[in-house]
mmCIF file of C-alpha atoms and ligand atoms in Angstrom:
data_model
loop_
_atom_site.group_PDB
_atom_site.id
_atom_site.type_symbol
_atom_site.label_atom_id
_atom_site.label_comp_id
_atom_site.label_asym_id
_atom_site.label_seq_id
_atom_site.Cartn_x
_atom_site.Cartn_y
_atom_site.Cartn_z
ATOM 1 C CA MET A 1 101.387 -217.257 77.567
ATOM 2 C CA GLU A 2 101.690 -215.280 74.368
ATOM 3 C CA THR A 3 98.921 -215.877 71.839
ATOM 4 C CA ASP A 4 101.337 -216.825 69.045
ATOM 5 C CA ILE A 5 102.742 -219.669 71.178
ATOM 6 C CA ILE A 6 99.193 -220.862 71.902
ATOM 7 C CA ARG A 7 98.435 -220.895 68.175
ATOM 8 C CA ALA A 8 101.613 -222.839 67.461
ATOM 9 C CA ARG A 9 100.740 -225.353 70.195
ATOM 10 C CA ASP A 10 97.195 -225.837 68.872
ATOM 11 C CA TYR A 11 98.338 -226.448 65.290
ATOM 12 C CA LEU A 12 101.005 -228.920 66.447
ATOM 13 C CA ASN A 13 98.399 -230.762 68.549
ATOM 14 C CA GLU A 14 96.286 -231.055 65.379
ATOM 15 C CA GLY A 15 99.197 -232.640 63.477
ATOM 16 C CA GLN A 16 99.893 -229.526 61.370
ATOM 17 C CA LEU A 17 103.240 -227.993 60.383
ATOM 18 C CA VAL A 18 104.542 -224.967 62.270
ATOM 19 C CA ALA A 19 107.796 -223.118 61.577
ATOM 20 C CA ILE A 20 109.668 -222.475 64.820
ATOM 21 C CA PRO A 21 112.552 -220.189 65.749
ATOM 22 C CA THR A 22 115.735 -221.651 67.232
ATOM 23 C CA GLU A 23 119.172 -220.181 67.865
ATOM 24 C CA THR A 24 120.551 -222.067 64.822
ATOM 25 C CA VAL A 25 118.041 -221.748 61.960
ATOM 26 C CA TYR A 26 114.225 -221.848 61.703
ATOM 27 C CA GLY A 27 112.798 -225.366 61.932
ATOM 28 C CA LEU A 28 109.832 -226.954 60.170
ATOM 29 C CA ALA A 29 108.129 -228.652 63.106
ATOM 30 C CA ALA A 30 105.569 -231.411 63.558
ATOM 31 C CA ASN A 31 104.516 -233.894 66.238
ATOM 32 C CA ALA A 32 107.395 -236.399 66.183
ATOM 33 C CA THR A 33 105.259 -239.247 67.503
ATOM 34 C CA SER A 34 102.785 -239.034 64.604
ATOM 35 C CA THR A 35 103.942 -240.698 61.383
ATOM 36 C CA LYS A 36 101.270 -238.777 59.483
ATOM 37 C CA ALA A 37 102.423 -235.406 60.824
ATOM 38 C CA VAL A 38 106.082 -236.234 60.107
ATOM 39 C CA GLN A 39 105.194 -237.272 56.544
ATOM 40 C CA ARG A 40 103.993 -233.691 56.035
ATOM 41 C CA ILE A 41 107.496 -232.390 56.820
ATOM 42 C CA TYR A 42 109.118 -234.567 54.135
ATOM 43 C CA LYS A 43 106.453 -233.588 51.619
ATOM 44 C CA ALA A 44 106.652 -229.830 52.292
ATOM 45 C CA LYS A 45 110.454 -229.799 52.015
ATOM 46 C CA GLY A 46 110.696 -232.265 49.129
ATOM 47 C CA ARG A 47 113.137 -234.022 51.453
ATOM 48 C CA PRO A 48 114.333 -237.541 50.539
ATOM 49 C CA SER A 49 112.867 -240.094 52.961
ATOM 50 C CA THR A 50 116.431 -241.335 53.576
ATOM 51 C CA ASN A 51 117.354 -238.081 55.373
ATOM 52 C CA PRO A 52 116.449 -238.389 59.083
ATOM 53 C CA LEU A 53 115.139 -235.601 61.331
ATOM 54 C CA ILE A 54 116.285 -234.053 64.599
ATOM 55 C CA LEU A 55 113.932 -234.264 67.607
ATOM 56 C CA HIS A 56 113.614 -231.212 69.849
ATOM 57 C CA PHE A 57 112.899 -231.378 73.580
ATOM 58 C CA SER A 58 112.736 -228.962 76.517
ATOM 59 C CA SER A 59 114.736 -231.076 78.993
ATOM 60 C CA LEU A 60 117.010 -234.095 79.331
ATOM 61 C CA ALA A 61 114.294 -235.785 81.424
ATOM 62 C CA ALA A 62 111.900 -235.458 78.471
ATOM 63 C CA ILE A 63 114.482 -237.104 76.158
ATOM 64 C CA ARG A 64 114.981 -240.239 78.278
ATOM 65 C CA PRO A 65 111.902 -242.281 77.164
ATOM 66 C CA TYR A 66 112.849 -241.807 73.499
ATOM 67 C CA THR A 67 116.298 -243.348 73.907
ATOM 68 C CA LYS A 68 117.516 -246.754 75.077
ATOM 69 C CA GLU A 69 120.224 -245.307 77.266
ATOM 70 C CA ILE A 70 121.789 -241.999 78.216
ATOM 71 C CA PRO A 71 125.561 -242.585 78.527
ATOM 72 C CA GLU A 72 127.423 -240.548 81.136
ATOM 73 C CA GLU A 73 129.098 -238.389 78.500
ATOM 74 C CA VAL A 74 125.648 -237.244 77.390
ATOM 75 C CA GLU A 75 124.925 -235.899 80.859
ATOM 76 C CA VAL A 76 128.229 -234.020 80.801
ATOM 77 C CA LEU A 77 127.531 -232.542 77.355
ATOM 78 C CA ALA A 78 123.952 -231.651 78.315
ATOM 79 C CA LYS A 79 125.191 -229.768 81.352
ATOM 80 C CA ALA A 80 127.772 -227.878 79.327
ATOM 81 C CA PHE A 81 125.856 -227.100 76.129
ATOM 82 C CA TRP A 82 122.062 -227.495 76.511
ATOM 83 C CA PRO A 83 119.962 -225.637 75.718
ATOM 84 C CA GLY A 84 122.221 -224.985 72.745
ATOM 85 C CA PRO A 85 123.350 -225.865 69.214
ATOM 86 C CA LEU A 86 124.513 -229.440 69.851
ATOM 87 C CA THR A 87 122.663 -232.491 68.474
ATOM 88 C CA LEU A 88 123.438 -235.945 69.868
ATOM 89 C CA LEU A 89 122.860 -239.291 68.149
ATOM 90 C CA LEU A 90 121.553 -241.833 70.683
ATOM 91 C CA PRO A 91 120.115 -245.361 70.391
ATOM 92 C CA LYS A 92 116.375 -244.888 69.829
ATOM 93 C CA SER A 93 113.552 -246.471 71.803
ATOM 94 C CA GLY A 94 110.335 -247.859 70.344
ATOM 95 C CA LEU A 95 108.580 -244.519 70.933
ATOM 96 C CA VAL A 96 110.382 -242.966 67.952
ATOM 97 C CA PRO A 97 108.608 -243.755 64.660
ATOM 98 C CA ASP A 98 110.917 -245.198 61.967
ATOM 99 C CA ILE A 99 110.070 -242.358 59.595
ATOM 100 C CA VAL A 100 111.872 -239.924 61.944
ATOM 101 C CA THR A 101 115.208 -241.760 61.779
ATOM 102 C CA ALA A 102 114.807 -243.003 58.176
ATOM 103 C CA GLY A 103 115.022 -246.513 59.607
ATOM 104 C CA LEU A 104 118.367 -245.881 61.365
ATOM 105 C CA PRO A 105 118.883 -247.291 64.877
ATOM 106 C CA ARG A 106 119.867 -243.924 66.382
ATOM 107 C CA VAL A 107 117.766 -240.827 66.947
ATOM 108 C CA ALA A 108 119.121 -237.269 66.773
ATOM 109 C CA VAL A 109 118.093 -235.133 69.778
ATOM 110 C CA ARG A 110 118.697 -231.649 71.082
ATOM 111 C CA ILE A 111 117.362 -228.896 73.345
ATOM 112 C CA PRO A 112 117.195 -225.672 71.323
ATOM 113 C CA ASN A 113 118.027 -222.366 72.980
ATOM 114 C CA HIS A 114 115.159 -220.054 72.096
ATOM 115 C CA PRO A 115 112.733 -218.778 74.759
ATOM 116 C CA LYS A 116 109.596 -219.037 72.577
ATOM 117 C CA THR A 117 110.366 -222.543 71.372
ATOM 118 C CA LEU A 118 111.274 -223.732 74.863
ATOM 119 C CA THR A 119 107.962 -222.379 76.186
ATOM 120 C CA LEU A 120 106.161 -224.094 73.304
ATOM 121 C CA LEU A 121 107.911 -227.423 73.932
ATOM 122 C CA ARG A 122 106.890 -227.331 77.606
ATOM 123 C CA GLN A 123 103.241 -227.031 76.504
ATOM 124 C CA LEU A 124 103.374 -230.191 74.393
ATOM 125 C CA ASP A 125 103.275 -233.782 75.545
ATOM 126 C CA PHE A 126 105.387 -234.962 72.591
ATOM 127 C CA PRO A 127 108.751 -233.915 71.112
ATOM 128 C CA ILE A 128 108.785 -232.079 67.816
ATOM 129 C CA ALA A 129 110.664 -233.247 64.742
ATOM 130 C CA ALA A 130 112.135 -230.247 62.965
ATOM 131 C CA PRO A 131 114.588 -230.055 60.086
ATOM 132 C CA SER A 132 115.508 -226.637 58.723
ATOM 133 C CA ALA A 133 112.472 -224.845 57.246
ATOM 134 C CA ASN A 134 113.712 -224.617 53.649
ATOM 135 C CA PRO A 135 113.047 -226.617 50.476
ATOM 136 C CA SER A 136 115.488 -229.564 50.548
ATOM 137 C CA GLY A 137 119.001 -228.540 49.477
ATOM 138 C CA TYR A 138 118.376 -224.766 49.538
ATOM 139 C CA ILE A 139 119.806 -222.157 51.959
ATOM 140 C CA SER A 140 118.559 -222.522 55.541
ATOM 141 C CA PRO A 141 116.252 -219.750 56.862
ATOM 142 C CA THR A 142 117.462 -217.481 59.661
ATOM 143 C CA THR A 143 114.424 -215.143 59.750
ATOM 144 C CA ALA A 144 110.639 -215.652 59.725
ATOM 145 C CA ALA A 145 110.579 -213.788 56.392
ATOM 146 C CA HIS A 146 112.898 -216.388 54.797
ATOM 147 C CA VAL A 147 110.467 -219.120 55.870
ATOM 148 C CA LYS A 148 107.407 -217.287 54.556
ATOM 149 C CA GLN A 149 109.134 -216.660 51.251
ATOM 150 C CA GLN A 150 110.174 -220.298 50.765
ATOM 151 C CA LEU A 151 107.480 -222.382 52.456
ATOM 152 C CA GLY A 152 104.781 -219.857 53.409
ATOM 153 C CA ASP A 153 101.982 -221.732 51.662
ATOM 154 C CA LYS A 154 103.027 -225.096 53.128
ATOM 155 C CA VAL A 155 102.921 -224.300 56.865
ATOM 156 C CA ALA A 156 99.905 -223.656 59.089
ATOM 157 C CA PHE A 157 101.782 -220.999 61.033
ATOM 158 C CA VAL A 158 105.178 -219.316 61.392
ATOM 159 C CA LEU A 159 106.132 -218.571 64.999
ATOM 160 C CA ASP A 160 108.243 -215.441 64.655
ATOM 161 C CA GLY A 161 111.132 -215.329 67.116
ATOM 162 C CA GLY A 162 113.288 -212.745 65.359
ATOM 163 C CA PRO A 163 116.582 -213.424 63.553
ATOM 164 C CA CYS A 164 118.415 -216.584 64.691
ATOM 165 C CA ALA A 165 121.215 -215.743 67.133
ATOM 166 C CA ARG A 166 123.806 -218.301 65.984
ATOM 167 C CA GLY A 167 122.856 -218.741 62.324
ATOM 168 C CA LEU A 168 124.441 -222.120 61.484
ATOM 169 C CA GLU A 169 122.906 -225.578 61.891
ATOM 170 C CA SER A 170 123.797 -227.491 65.073
ATOM 171 C CA THR A 171 126.942 -229.536 65.574
ATOM 172 C CA ILE A 172 126.057 -233.250 65.311
ATOM 173 C CA LEU A 173 127.915 -235.646 67.609
ATOM 174 C CA GLY A 174 127.599 -239.403 68.043
ATOM 175 C CA TRP A 175 129.739 -242.282 69.285
ATOM 176 C CA ASN A 176 131.358 -244.776 66.907
ATOM 177 C CA GLU A 177 131.320 -248.586 67.289
ATOM 178 C CA ASP A 178 134.207 -248.356 69.763
ATOM 179 C CA GLY A 179 132.316 -245.768 71.808
ATOM 180 C CA TYR A 180 134.564 -242.906 70.681
ATOM 181 C CA PRO A 181 132.936 -239.445 70.182
ATOM 182 C CA THR A 182 132.528 -238.714 66.490
ATOM 183 C CA MET A 183 131.475 -235.498 64.785
ATOM 184 C CA TYR A 184 128.970 -235.863 61.934
ATOM 185 C CA ARG A 185 128.447 -232.175 61.230
ATOM 186 C CA LYS A 186 130.489 -229.138 62.201
ATOM 187 C CA GLY A 187 128.796 -226.227 63.965
ATOM 188 C CA VAL A 188 129.406 -223.370 66.363
ATOM 189 C CA ILE A 189 130.153 -225.872 69.134
ATOM 190 C CA THR A 190 133.614 -226.901 67.992
ATOM 191 C CA ALA A 191 135.535 -230.153 68.472
ATOM 192 C CA GLU A 192 137.822 -228.266 70.867
ATOM 193 C CA ALA A 193 134.884 -227.045 72.977
ATOM 194 C CA ILE A 194 133.677 -230.659 73.225
ATOM 195 C CA GLU A 195 137.188 -231.845 74.100
ATOM 196 C CA ASN A 196 137.243 -229.321 76.947
ATOM 197 C CA VAL A 197 134.377 -231.074 78.708
ATOM 198 C CA LEU A 198 134.863 -234.720 77.586
ATOM 199 C CA HIS A 199 138.676 -234.697 77.732
ATOM 200 C CA ARG A 200 138.766 -236.528 74.398
ATOM 201 C CA LEU A 201 138.887 -234.805 71.032
ATOM 202 C CA PRO A 202 136.022 -235.998 68.771
ATOM 203 C CA GLU A 203 137.172 -237.472 65.492
ATOM 204 C CA ASN A 204 135.575 -236.530 62.186
ATOM 205 C CA HIS A 205 133.171 -239.059 60.747
ATOM 206 C CA LYS A 206 134.801 -240.533 57.626
ATOM 207 C CA SER A 207 132.519 -243.234 56.253
ATOM 208 C CA LYS A 208 131.365 -242.870 52.651
ATOM 209 C CA THR A 209 127.839 -243.942 53.541
ATOM 210 C CA VAL A 210 125.562 -241.012 54.192
ATOM 211 C CA GLU A 211 124.564 -241.205 57.824
ATOM 212 C CA ALA A 212 124.022 -237.452 58.071
ATOM 213 C CA PRO A 213 123.027 -235.864 54.774
ATOM 214 C CA GLY A 214 124.057 -232.502 56.223
ATOM 215 C CA MET A 215 127.372 -233.980 55.110
ATOM 216 C CA LEU A 216 126.301 -234.278 51.482
ATOM 217 C CA SER A 217 128.689 -232.314 49.321
ATOM 218 C CA SER A 218 125.917 -230.208 47.781
ATOM 219 C CA HIS A 219 123.629 -228.608 50.338
ATOM 220 C CA TYR A 220 122.644 -225.164 51.550
ATOM 221 C CA ALA A 221 122.954 -223.928 47.972
ATOM 222 C CA PRO A 222 121.662 -220.710 46.369
ATOM 223 C CA HIS A 223 120.128 -220.987 42.871
ATOM 224 C CA THR A 224 122.776 -218.570 41.565
ATOM 225 C CA LEU A 225 126.203 -220.018 40.718
ATOM 226 C CA THR A 226 128.281 -219.670 43.895
ATOM 227 C CA VAL A 227 132.075 -219.654 44.215
ATOM 228 C CA LEU A 228 134.334 -219.888 47.275
ATOM 229 C CA ALA A 229 137.280 -217.489 47.100
ATOM 230 C CA THR A 230 140.557 -217.765 48.966
ATOM 231 C CA ASP A 231 141.884 -214.830 46.954
ATOM 232 C CA VAL A 232 139.066 -212.354 46.220
ATOM 233 C CA THR A 233 141.010 -210.286 43.653
ATOM 234 C CA MET A 234 141.736 -213.394 41.613
ATOM 235 C CA ALA A 235 138.149 -214.646 41.868
ATOM 236 C CA ILE A 236 136.758 -211.268 40.721
ATOM 237 C CA ASN A 237 139.158 -211.225 37.757
ATOM 238 C CA GLU A 238 138.080 -214.716 36.738
ATOM 239 C CA GLN A 239 134.408 -213.655 36.667
ATOM 240 C CA GLN A 240 134.851 -210.335 34.803
ATOM 241 C CA GLY A 241 131.944 -209.462 32.493
ATOM 242 C CA LYS A 242 129.419 -211.163 34.768
ATOM 243 C CA ARG A 243 127.130 -209.521 37.309
ATOM 244 C CA ILE A 244 129.087 -210.300 40.466
ATOM 245 C CA GLY A 245 127.847 -210.334 44.056
ATOM 246 C CA LEU A 246 130.564 -210.508 46.714
ATOM 247 C CA ILE A 247 130.068 -211.684 50.299
ATOM 248 C CA SER A 248 133.288 -210.694 52.030
ATOM 249 C CA PHE A 249 134.586 -211.502 55.489
ATOM 250 C CA GLU A 250 135.822 -208.244 57.092
ATOM 251 C CA LYS A 251 137.419 -206.152 54.363
ATOM 252 C CA GLN A 252 135.497 -204.134 51.790
ATOM 253 C CA TYR A 253 136.687 -204.656 48.196
ATOM 254 C CA GLN A 254 134.170 -202.662 46.149
ATOM 255 C CA ASN A 255 136.106 -199.386 46.285
ATOM 256 C CA SER A 256 139.408 -200.879 45.165
ATOM 257 C CA LEU A 257 138.242 -203.561 42.712
ATOM 258 C CA HIS A 258 136.180 -203.098 39.542
ATOM 259 C CA GLY A 259 133.210 -205.145 38.447
ATOM 260 C CA ILE A 260 131.486 -205.863 41.776
ATOM 261 C CA GLN A 261 127.739 -205.265 41.385
ATOM 262 C CA LYS A 262 126.864 -205.738 45.041
ATOM 263 C CA GLU A 263 128.946 -206.383 48.123
ATOM 264 C CA MET A 264 128.051 -207.402 51.672
ATOM 265 C CA VAL A 265 130.730 -207.354 54.373
ATOM 266 C CA LEU A 266 129.805 -209.881 57.069
ATOM 267 C CA SER A 267 131.840 -208.547 60.009
ATOM 268 C CA LYS A 268 133.775 -205.301 59.998
ATOM 269 C CA ASP A 269 135.365 -206.414 63.313
ATOM 270 C CA GLY A 270 136.393 -209.801 61.918
ATOM 271 C CA SER A 271 134.107 -211.684 64.339
ATOM 272 C CA LEU A 272 133.435 -215.254 63.214
ATOM 273 C CA GLU A 273 130.324 -215.375 65.457
ATOM 274 C CA GLU A 274 128.924 -212.441 63.512
ATOM 275 C CA VAL A 275 129.809 -214.089 60.194
ATOM 276 C CA ALA A 276 127.972 -217.288 61.208
ATOM 277 C CA GLN A 277 124.942 -215.288 62.275
ATOM 278 C CA LYS A 278 124.736 -213.272 59.035
ATOM 279 C CA LEU A 279 125.965 -215.692 56.359
ATOM 280 C CA TYR A 280 122.653 -217.268 55.281
ATOM 281 C CA ALA A 281 120.776 -213.951 55.266
ATOM 282 C CA ALA A 282 123.493 -212.545 52.982
ATOM 283 C CA MET A 283 123.201 -215.576 50.696
ATOM 284 C CA HIS A 284 119.413 -215.107 50.533
ATOM 285 C CA THR A 285 119.802 -211.424 49.653
ATOM 286 C CA MET A 286 122.399 -212.124 46.977
ATOM 287 C CA ASP A 287 120.329 -214.964 45.511
ATOM 288 C CA ASP A 288 117.385 -212.548 45.077
ATOM 289 C CA GLY A 289 119.668 -209.940 43.543
ATOM 290 C CA GLU A 290 119.640 -210.893 39.818
ATOM 291 C CA LEU A 291 123.321 -211.729 39.732
ATOM 292 C CA ASP A 292 125.254 -214.184 37.550
ATOM 293 C CA VAL A 293 127.630 -215.298 40.256
ATOM 294 C CA ILE A 294 127.985 -215.027 44.035
ATOM 295 C CA ILE A 295 131.563 -215.012 45.322
ATOM 296 C CA ILE A 296 131.953 -215.823 49.022
ATOM 297 C CA GLU A 297 135.252 -215.108 50.720
ATOM 298 C CA LYS A 298 136.744 -217.926 52.784
ATOM 299 C CA VAL A 299 137.152 -217.131 56.495
ATOM 300 C CA PRO A 300 140.115 -218.107 58.712
ATOM 301 C CA GLU A 301 140.044 -221.850 59.422
ATOM 302 C CA THR A 302 140.072 -221.399 63.210
ATOM 303 C CA GLY A 303 137.350 -222.117 65.806
ATOM 304 C CA ILE A 304 133.905 -221.809 64.229
ATOM 305 C CA GLY A 305 135.594 -220.727 60.987
ATOM 306 C CA LYS A 306 135.788 -224.449 60.157
ATOM 307 C CA ALA A 307 131.989 -224.809 60.287
ATOM 308 C CA ILE A 308 131.515 -221.591 58.298
ATOM 309 C CA ASN A 309 133.922 -222.685 55.538
ATOM 310 C CA ASP A 310 132.263 -226.106 55.523
ATOM 311 C CA ARG A 311 128.866 -224.503 54.759
ATOM 312 C CA ILE A 312 130.311 -222.127 52.150
ATOM 313 C CA GLN A 313 132.047 -225.069 50.483
ATOM 314 C CA ARG A 314 128.804 -227.073 50.264
ATOM 315 C CA SER A 315 126.861 -224.090 48.930
ATOM 316 C CA THR A 316 129.214 -223.903 45.960
ATOM 317 C CA GLN A 317 128.604 -227.397 44.579
HETATM 318 P P1 LIG B 401 118.532 -230.341 59.242
HETATM 319 O O1 LIG B 401 117.718 -230.342 60.498
HETATM 320 O O2 LIG B 401 117.771 -230.038 58.009
HETATM 321 O O3 LIG B 401 119.753 -229.514 59.398
HETATM 322 O O4 LIG B 401 119.046 -231.818 59.041
HETATM 323 C C1 LIG B 401 119.218 -232.685 60.110
HETATM 324 C C2 LIG B 401 120.549 -233.353 60.044
HETATM 325 O O5 LIG B 401 120.667 -234.315 61.099
HETATM 326 C C3 LIG B 401 120.758 -234.113 58.757
HETATM 327 O O6 LIG B 401 122.051 -233.908 58.298
HETATM 328 C C4 LIG B 401 120.513 -235.533 59.188
HETATM 329 O O7 LIG B 401 121.107 -236.459 58.357
HETATM 330 C C5 LIG B 401 121.074 -235.568 60.581
HETATM 331 N N1 LIG B 401 120.463 -236.669 61.341
HETATM 332 C C6 LIG B 401 119.250 -236.684 61.882
HETATM 333 N N2 LIG B 401 118.993 -237.886 62.446
HETATM 334 C C7 LIG B 401 120.078 -238.648 62.250
HETATM 335 C C8 LIG B 401 120.400 -239.991 62.590
HETATM 336 N N3 LIG B 401 119.556 -240.780 63.226
HETATM 337 N N4 LIG B 401 121.613 -240.451 62.223
HETATM 338 C C9 LIG B 401 122.460 -239.644 61.561
HETATM 339 N N5 LIG B 401 122.198 -238.368 61.206
HETATM 340 C C10 LIG B 401 121.031 -237.867 61.540
HETATM 341 MG MG1 LIG B 402 118.669 -228.628 56.559
#
């Protein structure tokens, strides 16, 4: 086994914090069965204790003891999407400390798709709790460098697994009181992809109560004022006189429009997968760029475009 995975394992066994790579974003991990270790996560992130954490496992068999039941639809979803960027809300067993779920009766679980983290998880005899490895409310990290910059002094170790392949937080799915599949957070696994395997289209969670603070209107936000643009020309005109950073979808605007200080085009081929993968890194770069305003171009509202626009929207509030 690689020495960095051994180090990560040893720190986690000691109850320390380790940043881990996943295909979505980097996670801030600790032993999920230790209340003391999990407290460290909340403290390091400045995360409100009302915001529950996702547990990460290496197999469905490992998940079983931490839940009361595994409904049949879970087996179907696991087969189709795990390891992968889908988190499921399941009734928790007594093995899950209350601090993990913020006192809620369900626990969020997933199997992440990253070779290093899967190897690490197989070396541990407990699941790890891991929210995104950023200060609460700030942009999620998609590289080891982002983690070091934001939380470097608060973690024992950063397990470097390269840039995250998918780049957006996982889709969160649960079942409502009538047992109907309900989506709590959009992600690269879309409602349509879930419908394909369950043969029912998940509905969007509507309640006003915050059951998944990833749904909070302000989240994932740069420090710099950020604006979502449907019409880039109009947005640039509205911000004239300011130092403008533009994150555009597929077209480059800098040559035809005046007043853009810095521009990053996310996908010259118009690939939404590429946009998802690069969005947060672009936001980090722009936020470090001494700008007055960051304008982010809206992407087409199809497929994973819905999850991308959802994150852009939240970063602007
Ligand atoms: P993060 O890992 O930082 O992206 O945040 C984890 C997300 O999962 C947050 O939006 C949480 O609110 C959500 N979550 C975790 N556990 C639960 C739970 N038991 N019920 C509802 N949402 C949850
Ligand atoms: Mg987060």
